[in-house]
PDB file of N, CA, C and O in Angstrom:
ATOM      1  N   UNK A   1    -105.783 156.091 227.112  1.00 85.00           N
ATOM      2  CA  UNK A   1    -107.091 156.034 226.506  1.00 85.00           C
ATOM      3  C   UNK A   1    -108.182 156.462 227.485  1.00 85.00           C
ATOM      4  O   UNK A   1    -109.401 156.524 227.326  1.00 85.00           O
ATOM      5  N   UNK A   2    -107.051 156.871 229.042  1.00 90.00           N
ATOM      6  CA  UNK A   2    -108.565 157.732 229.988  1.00 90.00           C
ATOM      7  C   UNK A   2    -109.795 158.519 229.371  1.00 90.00           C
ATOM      8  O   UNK A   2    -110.982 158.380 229.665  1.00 90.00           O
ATOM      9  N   UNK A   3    -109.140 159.508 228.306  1.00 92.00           N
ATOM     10  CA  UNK A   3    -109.667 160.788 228.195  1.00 92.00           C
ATOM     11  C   UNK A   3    -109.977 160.188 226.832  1.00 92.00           C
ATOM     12  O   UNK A   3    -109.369 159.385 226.124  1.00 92.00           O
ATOM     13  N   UNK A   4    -111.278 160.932 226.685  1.00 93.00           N
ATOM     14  CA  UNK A   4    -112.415 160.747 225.782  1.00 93.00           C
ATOM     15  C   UNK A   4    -111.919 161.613 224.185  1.00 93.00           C
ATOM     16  O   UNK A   4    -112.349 161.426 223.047  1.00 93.00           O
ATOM     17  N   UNK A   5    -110.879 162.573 224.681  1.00 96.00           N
ATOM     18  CA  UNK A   5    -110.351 163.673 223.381  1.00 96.00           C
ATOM     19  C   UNK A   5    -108.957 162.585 222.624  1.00 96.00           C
ATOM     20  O   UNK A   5    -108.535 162.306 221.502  1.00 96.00           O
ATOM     21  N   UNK A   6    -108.635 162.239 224.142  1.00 93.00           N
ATOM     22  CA  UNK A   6    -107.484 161.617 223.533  1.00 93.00           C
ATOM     23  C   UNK A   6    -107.879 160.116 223.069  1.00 93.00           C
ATOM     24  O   UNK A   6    -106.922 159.590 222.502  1.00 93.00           O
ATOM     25  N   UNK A   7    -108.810 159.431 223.133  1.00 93.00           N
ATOM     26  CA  UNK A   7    -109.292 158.328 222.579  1.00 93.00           C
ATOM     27  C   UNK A   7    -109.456 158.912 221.267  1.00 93.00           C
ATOM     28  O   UNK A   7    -108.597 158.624 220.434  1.00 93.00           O
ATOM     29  N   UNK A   8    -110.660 159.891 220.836  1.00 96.00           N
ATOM     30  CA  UNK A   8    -111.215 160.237 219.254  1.00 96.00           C
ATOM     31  C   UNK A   8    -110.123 160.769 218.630  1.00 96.00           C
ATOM     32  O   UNK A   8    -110.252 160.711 217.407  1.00 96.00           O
ATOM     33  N   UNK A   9    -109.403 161.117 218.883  1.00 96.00           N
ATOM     34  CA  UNK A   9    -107.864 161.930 218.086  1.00 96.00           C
ATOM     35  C   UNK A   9    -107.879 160.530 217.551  1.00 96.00           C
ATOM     36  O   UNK A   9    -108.324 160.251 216.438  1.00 96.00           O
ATOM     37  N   UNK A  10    -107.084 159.163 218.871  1.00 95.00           N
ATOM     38  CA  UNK A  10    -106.681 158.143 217.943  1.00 95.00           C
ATOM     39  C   UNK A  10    -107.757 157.026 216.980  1.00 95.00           C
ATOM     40  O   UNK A  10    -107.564 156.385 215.947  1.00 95.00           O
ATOM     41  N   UNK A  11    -108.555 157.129 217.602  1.00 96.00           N
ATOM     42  CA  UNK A  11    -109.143 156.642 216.864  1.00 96.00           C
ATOM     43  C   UNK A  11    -109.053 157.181 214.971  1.00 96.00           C
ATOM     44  O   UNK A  11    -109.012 156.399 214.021  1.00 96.00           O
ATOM     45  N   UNK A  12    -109.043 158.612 214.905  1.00 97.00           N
ATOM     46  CA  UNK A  12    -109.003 159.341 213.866  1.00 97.00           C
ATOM     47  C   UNK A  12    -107.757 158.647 213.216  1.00 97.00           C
ATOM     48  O   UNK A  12    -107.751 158.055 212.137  1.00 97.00           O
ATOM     49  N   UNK A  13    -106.981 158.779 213.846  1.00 97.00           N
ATOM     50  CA  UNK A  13    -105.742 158.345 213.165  1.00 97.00           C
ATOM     51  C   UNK A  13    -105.177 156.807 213.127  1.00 97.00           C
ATOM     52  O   UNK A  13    -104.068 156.544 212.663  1.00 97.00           O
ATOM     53  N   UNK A  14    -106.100 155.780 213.689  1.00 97.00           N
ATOM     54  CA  UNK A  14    -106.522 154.306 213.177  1.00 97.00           C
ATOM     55  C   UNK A  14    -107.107 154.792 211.806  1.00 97.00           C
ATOM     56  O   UNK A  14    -106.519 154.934 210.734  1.00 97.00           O
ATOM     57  N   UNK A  15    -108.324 154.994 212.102  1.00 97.00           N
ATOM     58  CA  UNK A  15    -108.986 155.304 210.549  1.00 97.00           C
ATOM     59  C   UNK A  15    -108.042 155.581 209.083  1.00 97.00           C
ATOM     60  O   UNK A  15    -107.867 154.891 208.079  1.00 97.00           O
ATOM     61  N   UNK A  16    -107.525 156.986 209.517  1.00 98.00           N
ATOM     62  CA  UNK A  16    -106.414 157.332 208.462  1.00 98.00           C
ATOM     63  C   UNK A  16    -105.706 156.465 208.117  1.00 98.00           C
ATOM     64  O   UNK A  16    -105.648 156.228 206.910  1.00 98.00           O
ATOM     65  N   UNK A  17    -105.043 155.809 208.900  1.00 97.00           N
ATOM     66  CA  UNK A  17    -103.657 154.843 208.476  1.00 97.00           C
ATOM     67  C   UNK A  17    -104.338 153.692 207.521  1.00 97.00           C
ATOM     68  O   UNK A  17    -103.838 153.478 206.416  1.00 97.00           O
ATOM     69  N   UNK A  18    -105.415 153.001 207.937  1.00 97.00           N
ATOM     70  CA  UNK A  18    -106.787 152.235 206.936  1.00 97.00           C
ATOM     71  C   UNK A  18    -106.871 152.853 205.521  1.00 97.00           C
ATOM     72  O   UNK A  18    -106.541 152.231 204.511  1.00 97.00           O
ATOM     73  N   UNK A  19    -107.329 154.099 205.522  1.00 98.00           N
ATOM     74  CA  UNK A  19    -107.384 154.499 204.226  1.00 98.00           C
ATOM     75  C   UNK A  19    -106.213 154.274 203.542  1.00 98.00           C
ATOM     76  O   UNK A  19    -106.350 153.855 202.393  1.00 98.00           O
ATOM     77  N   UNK A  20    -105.012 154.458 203.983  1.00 97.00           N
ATOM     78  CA  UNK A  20    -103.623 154.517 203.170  1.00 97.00           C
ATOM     79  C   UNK A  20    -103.375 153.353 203.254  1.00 97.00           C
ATOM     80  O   UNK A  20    -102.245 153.139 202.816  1.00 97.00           O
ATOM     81  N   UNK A  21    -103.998 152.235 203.695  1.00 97.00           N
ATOM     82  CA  UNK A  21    -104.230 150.361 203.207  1.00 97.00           C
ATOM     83  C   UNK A  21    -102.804 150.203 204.196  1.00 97.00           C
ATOM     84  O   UNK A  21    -101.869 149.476 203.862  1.00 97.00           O
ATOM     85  N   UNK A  22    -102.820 151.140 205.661  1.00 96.00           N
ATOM     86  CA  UNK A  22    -102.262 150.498 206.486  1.00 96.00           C
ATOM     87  C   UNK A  22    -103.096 149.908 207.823  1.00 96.00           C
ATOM     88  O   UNK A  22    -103.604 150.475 208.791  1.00 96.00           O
ATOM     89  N   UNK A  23    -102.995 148.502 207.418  1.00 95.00           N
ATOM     90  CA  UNK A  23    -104.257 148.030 208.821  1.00 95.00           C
ATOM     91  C   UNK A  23    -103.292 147.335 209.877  1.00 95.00           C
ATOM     92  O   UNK A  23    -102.239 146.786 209.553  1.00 95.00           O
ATOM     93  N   UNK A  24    -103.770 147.424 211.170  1.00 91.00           N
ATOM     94  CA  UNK A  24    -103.453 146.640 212.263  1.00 91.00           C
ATOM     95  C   UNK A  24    -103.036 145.089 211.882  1.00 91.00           C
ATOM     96  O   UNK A  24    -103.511 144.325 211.041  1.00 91.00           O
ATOM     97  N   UNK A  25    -101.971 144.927 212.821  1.00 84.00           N
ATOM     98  CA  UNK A  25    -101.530 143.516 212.519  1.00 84.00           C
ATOM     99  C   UNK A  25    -101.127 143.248 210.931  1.00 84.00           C
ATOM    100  O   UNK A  25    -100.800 142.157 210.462  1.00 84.00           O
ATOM    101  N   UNK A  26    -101.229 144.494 210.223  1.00 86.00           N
ATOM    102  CA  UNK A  26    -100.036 143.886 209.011  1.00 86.00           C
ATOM    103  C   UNK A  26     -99.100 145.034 208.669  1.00 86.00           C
ATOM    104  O   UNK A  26     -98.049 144.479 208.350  1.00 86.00           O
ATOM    105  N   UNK A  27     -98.964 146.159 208.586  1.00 85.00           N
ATOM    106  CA  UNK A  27     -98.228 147.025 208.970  1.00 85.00           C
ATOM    107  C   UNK A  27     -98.689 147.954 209.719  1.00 85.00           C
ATOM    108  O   UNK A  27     -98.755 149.016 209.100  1.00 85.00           O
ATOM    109  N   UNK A  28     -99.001 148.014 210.671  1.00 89.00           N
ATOM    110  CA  UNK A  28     -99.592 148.623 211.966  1.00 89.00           C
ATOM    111  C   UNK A  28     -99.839 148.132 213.550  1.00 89.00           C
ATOM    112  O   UNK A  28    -100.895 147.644 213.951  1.00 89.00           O
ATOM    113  N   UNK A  29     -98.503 148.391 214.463  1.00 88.00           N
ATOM    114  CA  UNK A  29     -98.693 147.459 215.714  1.00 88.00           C
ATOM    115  C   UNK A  29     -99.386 148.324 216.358  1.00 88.00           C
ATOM    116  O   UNK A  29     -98.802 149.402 216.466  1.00 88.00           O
ATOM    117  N   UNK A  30    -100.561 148.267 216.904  1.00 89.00           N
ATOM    118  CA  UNK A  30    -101.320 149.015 218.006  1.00 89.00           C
ATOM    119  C   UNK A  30    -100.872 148.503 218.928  1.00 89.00           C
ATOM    120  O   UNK A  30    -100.432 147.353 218.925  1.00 89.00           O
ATOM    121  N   UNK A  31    -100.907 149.594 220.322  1.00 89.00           N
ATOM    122  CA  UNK A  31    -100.593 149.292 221.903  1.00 89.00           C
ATOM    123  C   UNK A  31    -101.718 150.152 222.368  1.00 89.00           C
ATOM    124  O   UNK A  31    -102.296 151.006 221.695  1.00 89.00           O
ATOM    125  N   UNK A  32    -101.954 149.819 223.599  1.00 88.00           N
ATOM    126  CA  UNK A  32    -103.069 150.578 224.676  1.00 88.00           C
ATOM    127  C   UNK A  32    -103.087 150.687 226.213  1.00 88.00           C
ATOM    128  O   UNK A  32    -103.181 149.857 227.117  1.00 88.00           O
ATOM    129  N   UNK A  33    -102.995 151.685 226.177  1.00 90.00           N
ATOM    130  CA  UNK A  33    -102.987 152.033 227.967  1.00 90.00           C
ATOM    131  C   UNK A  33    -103.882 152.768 228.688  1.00 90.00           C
ATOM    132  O   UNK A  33    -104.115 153.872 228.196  1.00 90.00           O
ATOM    133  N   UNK A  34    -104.452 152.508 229.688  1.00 90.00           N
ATOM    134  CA  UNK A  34    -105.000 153.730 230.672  1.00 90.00           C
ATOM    135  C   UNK A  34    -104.340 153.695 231.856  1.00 90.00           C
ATOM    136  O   UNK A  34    -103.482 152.860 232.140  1.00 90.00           O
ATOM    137  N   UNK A  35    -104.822 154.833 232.758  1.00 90.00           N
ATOM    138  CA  UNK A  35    -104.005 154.968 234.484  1.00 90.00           C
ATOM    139  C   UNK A  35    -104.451 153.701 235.165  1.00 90.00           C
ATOM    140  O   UNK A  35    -104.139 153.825 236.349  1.00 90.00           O
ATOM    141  N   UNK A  36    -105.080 152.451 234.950  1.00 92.00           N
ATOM    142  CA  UNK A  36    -105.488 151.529 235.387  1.00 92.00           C
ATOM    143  C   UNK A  36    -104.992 150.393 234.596  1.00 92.00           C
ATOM    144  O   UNK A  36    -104.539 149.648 235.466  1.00 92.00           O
ATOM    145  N   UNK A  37    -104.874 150.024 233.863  1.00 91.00           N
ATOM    146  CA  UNK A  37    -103.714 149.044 232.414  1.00 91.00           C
ATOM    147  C   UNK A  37    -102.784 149.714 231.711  1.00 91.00           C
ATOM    148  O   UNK A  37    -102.828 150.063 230.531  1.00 91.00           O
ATOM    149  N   UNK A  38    -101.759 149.904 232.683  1.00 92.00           N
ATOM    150  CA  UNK A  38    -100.279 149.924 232.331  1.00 92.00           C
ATOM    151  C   UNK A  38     -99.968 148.777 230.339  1.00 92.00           C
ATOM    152  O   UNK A  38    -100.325 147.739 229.783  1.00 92.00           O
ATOM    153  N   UNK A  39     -99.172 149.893 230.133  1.00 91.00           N
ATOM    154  CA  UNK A  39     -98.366 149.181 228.959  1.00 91.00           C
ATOM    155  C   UNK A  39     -97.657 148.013 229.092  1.00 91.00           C
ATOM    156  O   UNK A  39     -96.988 148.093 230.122  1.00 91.00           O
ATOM    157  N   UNK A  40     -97.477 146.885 228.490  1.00 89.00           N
ATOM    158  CA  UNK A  40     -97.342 145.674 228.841  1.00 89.00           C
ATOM    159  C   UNK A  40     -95.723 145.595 227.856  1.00 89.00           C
ATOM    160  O   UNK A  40     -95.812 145.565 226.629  1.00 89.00           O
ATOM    161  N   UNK A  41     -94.645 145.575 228.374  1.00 91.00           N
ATOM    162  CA  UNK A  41     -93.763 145.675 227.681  1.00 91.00           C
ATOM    163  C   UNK A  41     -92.969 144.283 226.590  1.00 91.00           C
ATOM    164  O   UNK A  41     -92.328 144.216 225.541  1.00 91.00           O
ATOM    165  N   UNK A  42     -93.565 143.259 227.734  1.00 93.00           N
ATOM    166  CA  UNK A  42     -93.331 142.242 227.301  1.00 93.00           C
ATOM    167  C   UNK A  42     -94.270 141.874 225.944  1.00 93.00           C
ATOM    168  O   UNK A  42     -93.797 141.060 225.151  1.00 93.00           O
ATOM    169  N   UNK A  43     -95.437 142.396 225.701  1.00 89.00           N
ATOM    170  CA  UNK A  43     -96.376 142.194 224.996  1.00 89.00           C
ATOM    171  C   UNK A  43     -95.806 143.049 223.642  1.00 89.00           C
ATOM    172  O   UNK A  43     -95.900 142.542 222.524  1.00 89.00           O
ATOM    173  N   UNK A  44     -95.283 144.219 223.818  1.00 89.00           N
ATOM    174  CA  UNK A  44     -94.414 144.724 222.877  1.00 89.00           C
ATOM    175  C   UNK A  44     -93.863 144.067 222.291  1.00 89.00           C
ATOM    176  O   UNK A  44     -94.298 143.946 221.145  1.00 89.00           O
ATOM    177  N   UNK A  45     -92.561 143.215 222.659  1.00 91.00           N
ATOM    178  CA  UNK A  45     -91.755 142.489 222.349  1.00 91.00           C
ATOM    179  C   UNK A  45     -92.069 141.160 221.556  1.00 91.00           C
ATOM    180  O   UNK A  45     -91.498 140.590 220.626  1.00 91.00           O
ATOM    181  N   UNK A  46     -92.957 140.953 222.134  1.00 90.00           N
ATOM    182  CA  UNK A  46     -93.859 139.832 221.184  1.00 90.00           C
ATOM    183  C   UNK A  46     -94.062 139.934 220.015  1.00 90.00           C
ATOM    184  O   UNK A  46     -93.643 139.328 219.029  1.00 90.00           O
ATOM    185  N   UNK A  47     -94.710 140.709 220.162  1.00 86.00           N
ATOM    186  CA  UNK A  47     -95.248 141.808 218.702  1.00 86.00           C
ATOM    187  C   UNK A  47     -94.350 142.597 217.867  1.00 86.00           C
ATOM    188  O   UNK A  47     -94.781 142.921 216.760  1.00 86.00           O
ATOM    189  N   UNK A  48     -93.218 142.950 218.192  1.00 87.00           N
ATOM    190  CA  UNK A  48     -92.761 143.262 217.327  1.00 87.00           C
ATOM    191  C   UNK A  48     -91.511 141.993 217.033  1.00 87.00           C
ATOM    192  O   UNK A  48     -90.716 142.303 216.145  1.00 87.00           O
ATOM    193  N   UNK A  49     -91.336 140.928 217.547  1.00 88.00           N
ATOM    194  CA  UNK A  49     -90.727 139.960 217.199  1.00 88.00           C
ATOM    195  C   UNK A  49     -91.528 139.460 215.744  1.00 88.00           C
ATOM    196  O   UNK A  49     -91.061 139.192 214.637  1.00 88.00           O
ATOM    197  N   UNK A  50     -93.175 139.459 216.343  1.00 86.00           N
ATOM    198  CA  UNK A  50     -93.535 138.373 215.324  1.00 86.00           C
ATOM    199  C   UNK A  50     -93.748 139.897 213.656  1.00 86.00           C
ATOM    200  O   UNK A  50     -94.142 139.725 212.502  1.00 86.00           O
ATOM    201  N   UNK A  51     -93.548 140.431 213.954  1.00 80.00           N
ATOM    202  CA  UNK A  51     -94.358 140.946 212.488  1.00 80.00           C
ATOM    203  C   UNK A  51     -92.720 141.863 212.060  1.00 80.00           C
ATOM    204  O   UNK A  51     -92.591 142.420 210.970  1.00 80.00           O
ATOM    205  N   UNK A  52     -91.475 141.864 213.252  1.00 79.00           N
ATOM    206  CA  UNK A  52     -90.438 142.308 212.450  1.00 79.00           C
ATOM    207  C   UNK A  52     -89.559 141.658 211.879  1.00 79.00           C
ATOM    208  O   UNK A  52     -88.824 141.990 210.949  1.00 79.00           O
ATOM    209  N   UNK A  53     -89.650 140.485 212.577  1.00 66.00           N
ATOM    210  CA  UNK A  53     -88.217 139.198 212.176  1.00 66.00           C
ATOM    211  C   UNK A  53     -89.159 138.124 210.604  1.00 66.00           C
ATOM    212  O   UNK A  53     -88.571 137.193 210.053  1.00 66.00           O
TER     213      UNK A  53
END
């Protein structure tokens, strides 16, 4: 999410998935990283425990 192109792309495509009545935290797991906050893998796992089982 360093780069400012590659933030508005996703953002675009949060939006989209909304319109098609897919929102975050109910069928949609968002993750986030920059060169300074590494992906949290364990935090993955969490998350997809709680919204796949």
């Amino acid at each position: 999410m360093d780069s400012p192109k590659y933030a508005e792309n996703a953002i675009r495509k949060i939006n989209a998935c909304e319109e098609n009545d897919i929102f975050p935290g109910e069928r949609l797991i968002l993750t986030f990283e920059t060169g300074k906050t590494v992906l949290n893998t364990k935090r993955i796992e969490e998350l997809v425990s709680r919204y796949i089982i």
